[in-house]
mmCIF file of C-alpha atoms in Angstrom:
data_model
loop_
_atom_site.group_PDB
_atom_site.id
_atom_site.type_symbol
_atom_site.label_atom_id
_atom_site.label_comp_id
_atom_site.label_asym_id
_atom_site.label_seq_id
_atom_site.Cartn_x
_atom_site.Cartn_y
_atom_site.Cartn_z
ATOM 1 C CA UNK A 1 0.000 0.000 0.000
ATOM 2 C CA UNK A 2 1.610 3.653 -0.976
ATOM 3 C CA UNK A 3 1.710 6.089 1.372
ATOM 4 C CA UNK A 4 0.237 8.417 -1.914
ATOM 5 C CA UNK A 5 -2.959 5.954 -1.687
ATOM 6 C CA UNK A 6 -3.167 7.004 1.924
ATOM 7 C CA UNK A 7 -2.775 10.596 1.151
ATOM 8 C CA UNK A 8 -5.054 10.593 -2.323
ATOM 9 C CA UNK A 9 -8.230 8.761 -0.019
ATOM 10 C CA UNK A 10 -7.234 11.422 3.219
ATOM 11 C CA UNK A 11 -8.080 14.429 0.710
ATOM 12 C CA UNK A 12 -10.773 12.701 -1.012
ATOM 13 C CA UNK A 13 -12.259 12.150 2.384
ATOM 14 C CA UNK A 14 -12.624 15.728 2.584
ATOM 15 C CA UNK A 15 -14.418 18.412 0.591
ATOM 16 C CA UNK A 16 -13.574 19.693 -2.648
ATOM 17 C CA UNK A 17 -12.570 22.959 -4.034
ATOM 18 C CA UNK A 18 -15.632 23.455 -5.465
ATOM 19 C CA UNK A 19 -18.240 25.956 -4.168
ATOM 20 C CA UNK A 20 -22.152 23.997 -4.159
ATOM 21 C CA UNK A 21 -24.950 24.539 -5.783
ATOM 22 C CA UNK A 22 -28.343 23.035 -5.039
ATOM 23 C CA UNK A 23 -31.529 22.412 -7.838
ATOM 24 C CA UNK A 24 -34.556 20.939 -8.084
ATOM 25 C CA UNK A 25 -35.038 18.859 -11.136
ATOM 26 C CA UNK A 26 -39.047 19.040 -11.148
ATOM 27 C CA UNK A 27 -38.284 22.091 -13.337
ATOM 28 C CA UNK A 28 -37.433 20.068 -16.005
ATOM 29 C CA UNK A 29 -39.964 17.740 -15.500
ATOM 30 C CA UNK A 30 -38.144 14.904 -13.222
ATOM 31 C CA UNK A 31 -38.676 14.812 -9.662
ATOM 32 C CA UNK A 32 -35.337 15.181 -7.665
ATOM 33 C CA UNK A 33 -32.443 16.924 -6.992
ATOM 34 C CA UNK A 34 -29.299 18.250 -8.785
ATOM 35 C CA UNK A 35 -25.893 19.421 -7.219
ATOM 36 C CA UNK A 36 -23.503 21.359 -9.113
ATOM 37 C CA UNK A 37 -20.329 23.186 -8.529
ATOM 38 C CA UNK A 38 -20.921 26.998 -8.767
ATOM 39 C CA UNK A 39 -19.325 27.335 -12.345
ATOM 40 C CA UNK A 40 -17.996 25.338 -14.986
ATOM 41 C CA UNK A 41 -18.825 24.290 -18.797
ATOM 42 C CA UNK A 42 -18.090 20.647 -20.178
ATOM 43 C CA UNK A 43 -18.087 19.108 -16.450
ATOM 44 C CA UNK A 44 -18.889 15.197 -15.716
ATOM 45 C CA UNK A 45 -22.511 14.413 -14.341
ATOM 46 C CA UNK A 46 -23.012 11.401 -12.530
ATOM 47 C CA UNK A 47 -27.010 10.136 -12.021
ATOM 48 C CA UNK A 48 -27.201 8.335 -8.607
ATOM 49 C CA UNK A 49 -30.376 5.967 -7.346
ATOM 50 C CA UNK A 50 -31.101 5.842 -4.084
ATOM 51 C CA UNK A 51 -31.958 2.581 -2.197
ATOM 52 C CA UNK A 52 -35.164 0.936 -0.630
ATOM 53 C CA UNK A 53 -37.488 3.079 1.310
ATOM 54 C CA UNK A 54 -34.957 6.158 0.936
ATOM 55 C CA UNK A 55 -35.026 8.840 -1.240
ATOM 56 C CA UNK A 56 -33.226 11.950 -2.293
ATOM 57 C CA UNK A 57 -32.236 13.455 0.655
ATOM 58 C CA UNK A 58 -30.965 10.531 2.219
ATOM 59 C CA UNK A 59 -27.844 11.212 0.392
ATOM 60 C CA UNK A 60 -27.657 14.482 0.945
ATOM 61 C CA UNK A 61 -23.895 14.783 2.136
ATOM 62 C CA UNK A 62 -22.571 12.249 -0.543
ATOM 63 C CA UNK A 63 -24.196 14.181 -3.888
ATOM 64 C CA UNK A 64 -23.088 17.431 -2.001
ATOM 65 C CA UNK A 65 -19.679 15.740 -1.466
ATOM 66 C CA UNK A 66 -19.484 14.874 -5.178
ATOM 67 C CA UNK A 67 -20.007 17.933 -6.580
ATOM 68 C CA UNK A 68 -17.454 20.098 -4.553
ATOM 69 C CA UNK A 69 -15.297 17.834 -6.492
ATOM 70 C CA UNK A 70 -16.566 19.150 -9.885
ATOM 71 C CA UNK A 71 -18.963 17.069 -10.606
ATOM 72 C CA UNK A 72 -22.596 17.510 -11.515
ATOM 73 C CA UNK A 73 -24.394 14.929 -9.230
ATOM 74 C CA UNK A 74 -28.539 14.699 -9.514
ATOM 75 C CA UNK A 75 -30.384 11.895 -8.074
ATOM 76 C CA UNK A 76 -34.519 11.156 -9.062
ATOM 77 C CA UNK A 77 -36.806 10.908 -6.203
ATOM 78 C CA UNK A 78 -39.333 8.638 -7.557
ATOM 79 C CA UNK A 79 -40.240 4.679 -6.521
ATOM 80 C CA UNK A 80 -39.797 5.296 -3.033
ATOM 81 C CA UNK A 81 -42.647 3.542 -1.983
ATOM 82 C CA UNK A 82 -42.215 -0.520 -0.619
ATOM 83 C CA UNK A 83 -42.834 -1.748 -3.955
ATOM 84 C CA UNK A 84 -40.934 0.101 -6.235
ATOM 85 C CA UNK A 85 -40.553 -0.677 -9.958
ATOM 86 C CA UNK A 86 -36.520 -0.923 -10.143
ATOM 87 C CA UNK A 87 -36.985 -0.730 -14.426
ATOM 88 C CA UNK A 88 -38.711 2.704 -13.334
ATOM 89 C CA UNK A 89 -35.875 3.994 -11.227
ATOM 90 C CA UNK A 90 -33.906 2.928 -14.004
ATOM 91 C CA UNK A 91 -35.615 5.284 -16.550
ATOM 92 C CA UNK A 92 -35.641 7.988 -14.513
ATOM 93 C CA UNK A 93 -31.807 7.625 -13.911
ATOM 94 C CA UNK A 94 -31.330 8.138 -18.129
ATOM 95 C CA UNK A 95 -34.021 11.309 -17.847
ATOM 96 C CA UNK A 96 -31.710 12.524 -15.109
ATOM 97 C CA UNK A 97 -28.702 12.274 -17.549
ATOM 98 C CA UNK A 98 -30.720 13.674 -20.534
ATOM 99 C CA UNK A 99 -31.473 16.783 -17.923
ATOM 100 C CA UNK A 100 -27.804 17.284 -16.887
ATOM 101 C CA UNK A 101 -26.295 16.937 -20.232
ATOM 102 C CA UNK A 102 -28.994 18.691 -22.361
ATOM 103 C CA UNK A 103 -30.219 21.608 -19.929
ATOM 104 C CA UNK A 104 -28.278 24.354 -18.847
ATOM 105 C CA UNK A 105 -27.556 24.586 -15.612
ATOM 106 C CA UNK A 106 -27.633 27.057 -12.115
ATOM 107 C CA UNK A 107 -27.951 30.428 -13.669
ATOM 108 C CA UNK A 108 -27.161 29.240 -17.471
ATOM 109 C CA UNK A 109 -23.334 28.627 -16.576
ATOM 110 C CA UNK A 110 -22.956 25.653 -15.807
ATOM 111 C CA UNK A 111 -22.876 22.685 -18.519
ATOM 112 C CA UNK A 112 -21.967 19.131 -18.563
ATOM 113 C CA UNK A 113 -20.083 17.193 -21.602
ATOM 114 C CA UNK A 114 -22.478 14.303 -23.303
ATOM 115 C CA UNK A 115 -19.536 12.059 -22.883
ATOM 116 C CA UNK A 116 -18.930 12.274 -19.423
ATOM 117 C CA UNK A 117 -21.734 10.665 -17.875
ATOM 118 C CA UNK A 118 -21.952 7.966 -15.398
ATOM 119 C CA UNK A 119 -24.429 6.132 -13.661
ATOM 120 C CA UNK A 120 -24.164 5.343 -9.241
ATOM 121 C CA UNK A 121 -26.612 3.754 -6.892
ATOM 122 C CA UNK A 122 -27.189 2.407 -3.358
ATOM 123 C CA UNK A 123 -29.047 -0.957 -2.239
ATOM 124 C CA UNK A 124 -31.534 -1.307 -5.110
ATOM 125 C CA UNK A 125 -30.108 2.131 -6.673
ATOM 126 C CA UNK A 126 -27.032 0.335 -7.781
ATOM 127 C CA UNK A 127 -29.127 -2.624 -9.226
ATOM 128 C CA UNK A 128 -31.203 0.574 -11.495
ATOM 129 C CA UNK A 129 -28.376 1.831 -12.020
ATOM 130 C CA UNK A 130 -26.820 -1.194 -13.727
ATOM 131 C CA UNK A 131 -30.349 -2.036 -15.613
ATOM 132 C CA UNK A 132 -29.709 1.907 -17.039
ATOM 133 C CA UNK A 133 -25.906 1.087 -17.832
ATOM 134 C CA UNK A 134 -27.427 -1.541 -19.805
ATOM 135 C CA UNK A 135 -29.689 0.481 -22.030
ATOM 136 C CA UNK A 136 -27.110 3.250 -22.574
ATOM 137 C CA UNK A 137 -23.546 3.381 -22.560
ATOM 138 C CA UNK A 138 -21.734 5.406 -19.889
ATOM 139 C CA UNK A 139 -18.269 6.393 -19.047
ATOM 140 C CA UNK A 140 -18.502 4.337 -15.390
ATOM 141 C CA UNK A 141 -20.648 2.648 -13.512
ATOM 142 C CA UNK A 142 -20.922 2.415 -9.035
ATOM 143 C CA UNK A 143 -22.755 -0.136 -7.805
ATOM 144 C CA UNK A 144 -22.788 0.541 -3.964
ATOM 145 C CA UNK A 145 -23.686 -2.055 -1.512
ATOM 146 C CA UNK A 146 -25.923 -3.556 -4.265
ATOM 147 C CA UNK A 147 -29.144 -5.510 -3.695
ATOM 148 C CA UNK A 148 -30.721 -8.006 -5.680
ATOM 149 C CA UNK A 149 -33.362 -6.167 -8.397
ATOM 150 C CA UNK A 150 -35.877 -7.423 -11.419
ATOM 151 C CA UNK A 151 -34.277 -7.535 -13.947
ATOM 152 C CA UNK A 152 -31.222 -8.881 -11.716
ATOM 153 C CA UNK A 153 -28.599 -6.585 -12.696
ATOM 154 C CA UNK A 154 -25.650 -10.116 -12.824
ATOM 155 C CA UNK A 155 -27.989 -10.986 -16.054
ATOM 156 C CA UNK A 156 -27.208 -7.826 -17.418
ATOM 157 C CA UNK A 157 -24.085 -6.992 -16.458
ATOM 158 C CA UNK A 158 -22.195 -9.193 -18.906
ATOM 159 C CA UNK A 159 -23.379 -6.719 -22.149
ATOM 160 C CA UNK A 160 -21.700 -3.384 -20.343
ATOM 161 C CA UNK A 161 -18.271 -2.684 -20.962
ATOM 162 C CA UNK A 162 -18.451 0.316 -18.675
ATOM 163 C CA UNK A 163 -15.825 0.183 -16.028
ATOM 164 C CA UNK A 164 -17.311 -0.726 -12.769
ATOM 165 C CA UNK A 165 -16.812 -0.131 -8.757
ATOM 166 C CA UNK A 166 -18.722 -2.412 -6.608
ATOM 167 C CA UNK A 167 -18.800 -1.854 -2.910
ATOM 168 C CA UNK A 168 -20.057 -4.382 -0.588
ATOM 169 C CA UNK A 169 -20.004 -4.580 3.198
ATOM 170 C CA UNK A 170 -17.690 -6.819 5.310
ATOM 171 C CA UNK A 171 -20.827 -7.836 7.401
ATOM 172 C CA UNK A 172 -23.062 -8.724 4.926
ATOM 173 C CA UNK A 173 -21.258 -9.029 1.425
ATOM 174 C CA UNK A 174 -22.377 -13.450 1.489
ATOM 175 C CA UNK A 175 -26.110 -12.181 2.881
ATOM 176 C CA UNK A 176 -28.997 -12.395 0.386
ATOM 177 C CA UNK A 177 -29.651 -8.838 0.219
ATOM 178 C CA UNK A 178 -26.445 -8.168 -1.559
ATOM 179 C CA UNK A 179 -25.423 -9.664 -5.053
ATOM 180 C CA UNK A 180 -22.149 -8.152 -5.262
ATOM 181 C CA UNK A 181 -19.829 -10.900 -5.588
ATOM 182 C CA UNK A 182 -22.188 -12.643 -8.454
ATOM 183 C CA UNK A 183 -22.522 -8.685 -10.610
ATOM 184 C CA UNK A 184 -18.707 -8.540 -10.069
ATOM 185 C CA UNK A 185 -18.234 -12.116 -11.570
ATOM 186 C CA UNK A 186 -20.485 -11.219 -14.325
ATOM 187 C CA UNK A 187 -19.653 -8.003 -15.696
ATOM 188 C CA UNK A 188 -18.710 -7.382 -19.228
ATOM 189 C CA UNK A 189 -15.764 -4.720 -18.710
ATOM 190 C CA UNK A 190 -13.643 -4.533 -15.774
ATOM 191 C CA UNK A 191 -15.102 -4.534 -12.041
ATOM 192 C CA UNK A 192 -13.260 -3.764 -8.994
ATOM 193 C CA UNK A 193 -14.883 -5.379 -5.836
ATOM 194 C CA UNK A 194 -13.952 -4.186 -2.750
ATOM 195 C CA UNK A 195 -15.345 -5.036 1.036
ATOM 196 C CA UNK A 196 -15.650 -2.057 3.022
ATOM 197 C CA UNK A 197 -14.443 -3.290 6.698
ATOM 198 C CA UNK A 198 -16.651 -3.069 9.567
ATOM 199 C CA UNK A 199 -19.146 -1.583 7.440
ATOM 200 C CA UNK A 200 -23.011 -3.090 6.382
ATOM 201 C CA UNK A 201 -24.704 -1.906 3.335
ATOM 202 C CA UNK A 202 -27.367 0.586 5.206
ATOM 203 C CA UNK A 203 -24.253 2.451 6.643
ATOM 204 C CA UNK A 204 -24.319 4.907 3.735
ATOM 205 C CA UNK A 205 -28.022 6.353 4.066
ATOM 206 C CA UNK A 206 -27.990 9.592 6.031
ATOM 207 C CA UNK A 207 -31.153 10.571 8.183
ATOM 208 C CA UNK A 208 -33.888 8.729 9.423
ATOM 209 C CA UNK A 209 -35.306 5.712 7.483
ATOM 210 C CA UNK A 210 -38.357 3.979 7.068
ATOM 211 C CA UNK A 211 -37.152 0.946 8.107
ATOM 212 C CA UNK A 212 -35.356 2.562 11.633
ATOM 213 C CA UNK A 213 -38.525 0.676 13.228
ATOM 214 C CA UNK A 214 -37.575 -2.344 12.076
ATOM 215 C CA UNK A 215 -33.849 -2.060 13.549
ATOM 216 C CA UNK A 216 -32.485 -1.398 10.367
ATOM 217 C CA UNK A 217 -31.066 1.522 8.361
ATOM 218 C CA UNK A 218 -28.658 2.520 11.020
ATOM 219 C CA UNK A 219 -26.597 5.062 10.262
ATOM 220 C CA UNK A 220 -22.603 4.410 9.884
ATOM 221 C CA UNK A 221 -20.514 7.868 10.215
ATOM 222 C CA UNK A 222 -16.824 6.304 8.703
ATOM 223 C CA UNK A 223 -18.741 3.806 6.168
ATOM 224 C CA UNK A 224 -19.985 7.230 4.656
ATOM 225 C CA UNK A 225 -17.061 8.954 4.598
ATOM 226 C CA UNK A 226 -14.914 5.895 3.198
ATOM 227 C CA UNK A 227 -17.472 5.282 0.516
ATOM 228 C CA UNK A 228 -17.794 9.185 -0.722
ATOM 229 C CA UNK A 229 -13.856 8.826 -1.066
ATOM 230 C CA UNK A 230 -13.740 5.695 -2.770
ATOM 231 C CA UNK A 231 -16.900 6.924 -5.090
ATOM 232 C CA UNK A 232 -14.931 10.365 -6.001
ATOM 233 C CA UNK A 233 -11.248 8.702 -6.597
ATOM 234 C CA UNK A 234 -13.119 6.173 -9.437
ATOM 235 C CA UNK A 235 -15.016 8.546 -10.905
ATOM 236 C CA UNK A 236 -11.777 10.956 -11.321
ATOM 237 C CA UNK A 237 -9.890 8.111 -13.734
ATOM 238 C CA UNK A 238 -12.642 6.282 -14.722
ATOM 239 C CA UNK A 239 -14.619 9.704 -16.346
ATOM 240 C CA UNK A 240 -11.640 12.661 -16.610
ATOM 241 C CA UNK A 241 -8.989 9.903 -17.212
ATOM 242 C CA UNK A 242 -6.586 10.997 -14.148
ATOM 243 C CA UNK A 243 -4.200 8.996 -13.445
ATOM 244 C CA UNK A 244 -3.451 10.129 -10.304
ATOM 245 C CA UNK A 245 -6.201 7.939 -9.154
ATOM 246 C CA UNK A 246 -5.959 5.128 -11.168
ATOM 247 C CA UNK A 247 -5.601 2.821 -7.793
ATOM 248 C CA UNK A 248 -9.223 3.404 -7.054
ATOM 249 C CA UNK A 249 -9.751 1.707 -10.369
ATOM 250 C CA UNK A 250 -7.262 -0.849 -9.674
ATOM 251 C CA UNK A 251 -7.691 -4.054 -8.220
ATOM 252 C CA UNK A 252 -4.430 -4.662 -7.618
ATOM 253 C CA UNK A 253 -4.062 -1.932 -4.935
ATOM 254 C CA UNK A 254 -4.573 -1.977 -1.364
ATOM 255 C CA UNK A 255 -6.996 1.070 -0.376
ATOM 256 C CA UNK A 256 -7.131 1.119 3.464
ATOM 257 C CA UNK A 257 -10.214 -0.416 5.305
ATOM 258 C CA UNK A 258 -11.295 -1.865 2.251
ATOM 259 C CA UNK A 259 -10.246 -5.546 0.692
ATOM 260 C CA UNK A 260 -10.180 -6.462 -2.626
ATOM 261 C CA UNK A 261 -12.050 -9.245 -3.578
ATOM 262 C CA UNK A 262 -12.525 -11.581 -6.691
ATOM 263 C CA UNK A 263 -15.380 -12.757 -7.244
ATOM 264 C CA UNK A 264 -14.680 -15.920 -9.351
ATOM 265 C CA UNK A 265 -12.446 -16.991 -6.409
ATOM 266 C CA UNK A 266 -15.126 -17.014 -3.784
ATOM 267 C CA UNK A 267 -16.551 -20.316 -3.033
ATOM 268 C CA UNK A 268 -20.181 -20.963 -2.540
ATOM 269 C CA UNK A 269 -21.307 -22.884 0.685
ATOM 270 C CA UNK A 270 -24.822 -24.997 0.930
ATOM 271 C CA UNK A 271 -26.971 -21.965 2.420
ATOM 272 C CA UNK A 272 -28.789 -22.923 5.344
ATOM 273 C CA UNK A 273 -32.559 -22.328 5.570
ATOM 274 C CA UNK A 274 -33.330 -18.565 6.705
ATOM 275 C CA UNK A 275 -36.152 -16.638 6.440
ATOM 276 C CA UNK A 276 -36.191 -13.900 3.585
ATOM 277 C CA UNK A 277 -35.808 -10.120 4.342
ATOM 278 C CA UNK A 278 -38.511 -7.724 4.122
ATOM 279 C CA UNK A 279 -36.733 -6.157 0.513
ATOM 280 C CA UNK A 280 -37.104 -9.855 -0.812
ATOM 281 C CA UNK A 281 -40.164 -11.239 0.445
ATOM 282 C CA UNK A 282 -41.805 -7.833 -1.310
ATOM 283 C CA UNK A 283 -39.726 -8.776 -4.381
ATOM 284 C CA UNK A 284 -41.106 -12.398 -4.054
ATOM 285 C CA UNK A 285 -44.998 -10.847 -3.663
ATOM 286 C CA UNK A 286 -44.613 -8.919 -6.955
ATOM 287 C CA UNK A 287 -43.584 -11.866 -9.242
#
């Protein structure tokens, strides 16, 4: 591990340069939010999804967090109900890109090249967001903590030659509600996996959930951080071509708290009978 890889995810831990700008995107006819750095023409735009029974402004501090590092960062706030259409989300992911690359932006300023787009998600976000990455192509693709979708996004994922980061939590990366290691396996172009240690994949939702009555959803301060870092770093080589952060595209580097994992080399125990989450028992009710 270089002591620059420590020093690259220290400042990417922090806030960018960039001055923030906050916009609704029911102007142009999508419901959600748009973040943008105060000025700049021809910038990247990343769409994000958020996950199941969250919304918008449950990731607040990441799209915020994304944008002070020059990016345009919008998220839709639709499906948010307990049985959302993921091929919905999906759509409204593209309209989000169609919005940040075809409308100008904050005062007229502000405008975003057609060929820097990429698509990001959490939980069932990250599944959308691979359905979208496989009607469109995109400069990169972030699957975060990814849960299992219809269509599953590992059917998909061999047809999209996007570069890929895949996050998955220590705890829970083998659980049911993630299908990390089997999208990694799967993917057409290349995929970095990485565990997050000590982390689960609700850690990154910000605010109060739905589910918080159910014991679930809590709130993880460092799995936040880490994950904004690691989310920033890939998008800077994987969209603007830096090189300076090719190791967050590199699954041969050691990032720290995070292991890299390959997914063809995990081996798959007899599962023992367990009774399904709430996310897949609704899954199971709408089929």
């Amino acid at each position: 591990m270089s002591a620059s890889v420590k020093s690259l995810l220290s400042t990417l831990t922090a806030r960018g340069p960039h001055q923030v700008l906050r916009g609704n995107l029911g102007i142009a006819g999508q419901p959600g939010v748009v973040y943008t750095p105060a000025k700049g023409t021809n910038l990247p735009a990343v769409a994000f999804g958020h996950g199941w029974l969250t919304g918008a402004g449950n990731y607040r501090r990441l799209l915020e967090h994304v944008a002070s590092w020059g990016f345009v960062a919008a998220a839709p706030d639709t499906e948010r109900g307990p049985i959302p259409s993921h091929l919905n989300l999906a759509t409204d992911l593209l309209t989000t890109l169609d919005i940040c690359a075809g409308v100008r932006l904050g005062t007229g300023e502000i405008s975003v090249h057609p060929d820097k787009l990429a698509l990001a998600g959490h939980g069932m976000g990250a599944g959308a967001a691979v359905i979208a990455a496989s009607q469109r192509e995109v400069a990169a693709v972030a699957a975060l903590y990814p849960a299992p979708t219809t269509p599953s996004g590992e059917a998909l994922a061999p047809g999209i030659d996007a570069p890929a980061l895949i996050l998955a939590g220590a705890s829970d990366i083998d659980s049911v509600s993630s299908n990390a290691i089997p999208l990694a396996s799967a993917w057409g172009g290349t995929a970095v996996l990485r565990s997050v240690d000590r982390a689960s994949h609700n850690g990154m939702v910000e605010g109060r959930r739905a589910l918080a009555a159910l014991g679930a959803g809590k709130h993880e301060p460092k799995t936040e951080r880490l994950t904004r870092a690691l989310l920033v770093g890939f998008l800077n080589y994987a969209v603007l071509g830096d090189k300076k952060y090719k190791a967050f595209a590199d699954p041969e580097v050691l990032i720290p708290n995070t292991q890299v994992v390959d997914p063809d080399a995990v081996e798959e125990e007899p599962a023992e009978p367990q009774k399904l989450p709430l996310l897949q028992l609704v899954q199971a009710l709408r089929k």
